[in-house]
Short mmCIF file of C-alpha atoms and ligand atoms in Angstrom, two decimals:
data_model
loop_
_atom_site.label_atom_id
_atom_site.label_comp_id
_atom_site.label_asym_id
_atom_site.label_seq_id
_atom_site.Cartn_x
_atom_site.Cartn_y
_atom_site.Cartn_z
CA MET A 107 -9.13 11.20 18.34
CA ASP A 108 -12.02 10.75 20.74
CA CYS A 109 -14.19 8.66 18.43
CA LEU A 110 -15.91 5.48 19.63
CA PHE A 111 -15.78 3.76 16.25
CA CYS A 112 -12.10 4.70 15.73
CA LYS A 113 -11.46 3.04 19.11
CA ILE A 114 -13.35 -0.05 17.92
CA LEU A 115 -11.22 -0.06 14.75
CA ALA A 116 -8.07 0.24 16.86
CA GLY A 117 -9.20 -2.72 19.00
CA GLU A 118 -9.36 -0.53 22.12
CA ILE A 119 -13.09 -1.27 22.51
CA PRO A 120 -14.39 -4.78 21.75
CA SER A 121 -16.85 -5.40 18.94
CA SER A 122 -18.58 -8.34 17.36
CA LYS A 123 -17.02 -8.36 13.90
CA VAL A 124 -19.03 -9.69 10.97
CA TYR A 125 -16.92 -8.45 8.03
CA GLU A 126 -13.67 -6.67 7.27
CA ASN A 127 -11.62 -5.70 4.25
CA GLU A 128 -8.93 -3.09 3.55
CA TRP A 129 -11.39 -0.17 3.67
CA VAL A 130 -14.46 -1.37 5.53
CA TYR A 131 -15.30 -2.85 8.93
CA ALA A 132 -18.69 -4.21 10.02
CA PHE A 133 -19.86 -5.29 13.45
CA ARG A 134 -23.07 -6.01 15.35
CA ASP A 135 -24.93 -3.05 16.86
CA ILE A 136 -24.84 -3.23 20.66
CA ASN A 137 -28.54 -2.29 20.80
CA PRO A 138 -30.11 -4.17 17.87
CA GLN A 139 -33.31 -2.75 16.35
CA ALA A 140 -33.96 -5.85 14.21
CA PRO A 141 -32.93 -9.52 14.25
CA VAL A 142 -29.96 -8.51 12.08
CA HIS A 143 -28.49 -5.08 12.87
CA VAL A 144 -24.98 -4.55 11.59
CA LEU A 145 -23.03 -1.29 11.46
CA VAL A 146 -20.86 -0.87 8.37
CA ILE A 147 -18.15 1.77 8.70
CA PRO A 148 -15.19 3.11 6.74
CA LYS A 149 -11.80 2.58 8.36
CA GLU A 150 -11.06 6.20 7.47
CA HIS A 151 -12.64 8.66 9.89
CA ILE A 152 -15.40 10.61 8.12
CA PRO A 153 -17.77 12.36 10.55
CA CYS A 154 -21.03 11.66 8.66
CA ALA A 155 -22.57 11.78 5.17
CA ASP A 156 -21.99 15.53 5.22
CA GLY A 157 -18.24 14.84 5.27
CA VAL A 158 -18.23 12.84 2.03
CA THR A 159 -16.26 14.60 -0.71
CA ALA A 160 -14.81 13.84 -4.13
CA GLU A 161 -11.55 12.98 -2.32
CA ASN A 162 -12.97 10.34 0.04
CA SER A 163 -16.16 9.11 -1.65
CA ALA A 164 -14.52 5.94 -3.03
CA VAL A 165 -14.86 4.37 0.40
CA VAL A 166 -18.64 4.81 0.21
CA ALA A 167 -18.60 2.69 -2.95
CA ARG A 168 -16.52 0.11 -1.05
CA ILE A 169 -19.13 0.10 1.70
CA PHE A 170 -21.93 -0.50 -0.81
CA GLU A 171 -19.90 -3.28 -2.40
CA ALA A 172 -19.53 -4.89 1.04
CA ILE A 173 -23.19 -4.58 2.02
CA PRO A 174 -24.54 -7.28 -0.36
CA GLU A 175 -21.79 -9.61 0.81
CA ILE A 176 -22.66 -8.99 4.44
CA ALA A 177 -26.39 -9.35 3.70
CA LYS A 178 -25.74 -12.70 2.03
CA GLN A 179 -23.55 -13.82 4.93
CA GLU A 180 -26.33 -12.84 7.37
CA GLY A 181 -28.99 -14.71 5.37
CA LEU A 182 -30.95 -11.60 4.33
CA THR A 183 -32.36 -13.26 1.23
CA ASN A 184 -35.70 -11.43 1.40
CA GLY A 185 -34.34 -7.89 1.53
CA TYR A 186 -33.01 -5.39 4.04
CA ARG A 187 -32.75 -1.69 4.84
CA VAL A 188 -29.66 0.56 4.91
CA ILE A 189 -29.79 3.79 6.90
CA THR A 190 -27.26 6.48 7.72
CA ASN A 191 -28.01 9.18 10.28
CA CYS A 192 -26.31 12.56 10.01
CA GLY A 193 -26.19 15.39 12.52
CA GLU A 194 -28.62 16.60 15.14
CA ASP A 195 -31.87 16.25 13.18
CA GLY A 196 -30.73 12.86 11.88
CA CYS A 197 -30.25 11.73 15.52
CA GLN A 198 -26.65 10.69 14.85
CA SER A 199 -25.11 9.61 18.16
CA VAL A 200 -21.68 8.42 16.97
CA LYS A 201 -19.82 10.95 14.82
CA HIS A 202 -18.13 8.45 12.51
CA LEU A 203 -19.91 7.69 9.23
CA HIS A 204 -21.81 4.42 9.56
CA PHE A 205 -24.53 2.57 7.74
CA HIS A 206 -27.09 0.56 9.68
CA LEU A 207 -27.87 -2.70 7.87
CA LEU A 208 -31.21 -3.93 9.20
CA GLY A 209 -33.12 -7.06 8.35
CA GLY A 210 -34.23 -10.51 9.37
CA LYS A 211 -37.91 -9.52 9.55
CA LYS A 212 -40.45 -7.39 7.66
CA LEU A 213 -39.42 -3.87 8.69
CA SER A 214 -41.72 -0.95 9.45
CA GLU A 215 -42.98 1.08 6.50
CA GLN A 216 -42.28 4.20 8.59
CA MET A 217 -38.88 5.77 8.10
CA ALA A 218 -39.19 8.86 10.27
P1 LIG B 311 -26.45 6.50 15.26
O1 LIG B 311 -27.48 6.80 16.28
O2 LIG B 311 -26.94 6.43 13.85
O3 LIG B 311 -25.24 7.38 15.43
O4 LIG B 311 -26.00 5.00 15.56
C1 LIG B 311 -25.00 4.66 16.46
C2 LIG B 311 -25.21 3.22 16.77
O5 LIG B 311 -24.06 2.74 17.43
C3 LIG B 311 -26.40 2.93 17.69
O6 LIG B 311 -27.33 2.09 17.02
C4 LIG B 311 -25.77 2.25 18.90
O7 LIG B 311 -26.56 1.21 19.43
C5 LIG B 311 -24.46 1.74 18.32
N1 LIG B 311 -23.39 1.56 19.28
C6 LIG B 311 -22.98 2.44 20.23
N2 LIG B 311 -21.92 1.93 20.88
C7 LIG B 311 -21.65 0.72 20.33
C8 LIG B 311 -20.68 -0.29 20.58
N3 LIG B 311 -19.75 -0.15 21.52
N4 LIG B 311 -20.71 -1.41 19.83
C9 LIG B 311 -21.65 -1.56 18.87
N5 LIG B 311 -22.58 -0.65 18.58
C10 LIG B 311 -22.59 0.49 19.31
#
């Protein structure tokens, strides 16, 4: 499958890993938008939030279990933001479900 994040998961493209378990992988964004910018992805290929179903939604819970652990590991004691982009209007550039974990400074109040 021609998916950048599947290639990262397969080790075909290098990444800066910050966390991994059976279901979830997290690595540093190559173009950070904040002092801490980590991408948290399911190991299973799901194209975006629109592809979450009753059959695969358990992995989303796994991701949100991992996020506080990653935030703690990254020292985000004063809060953080989690964003997922979906589709054209969401400006999603990589078609593999991912959650941006942003923090390390006071973030903008603007979201769009
Ligand atoms: P989105 O625009 O929500 O699809 O986010 C995709 C993110 O992937 C962007 O923030 C990119 O900077 C990031 N990205 C693209 N290629 C890589 C890569 N090889 N390693 C790490 N992050 C990447």
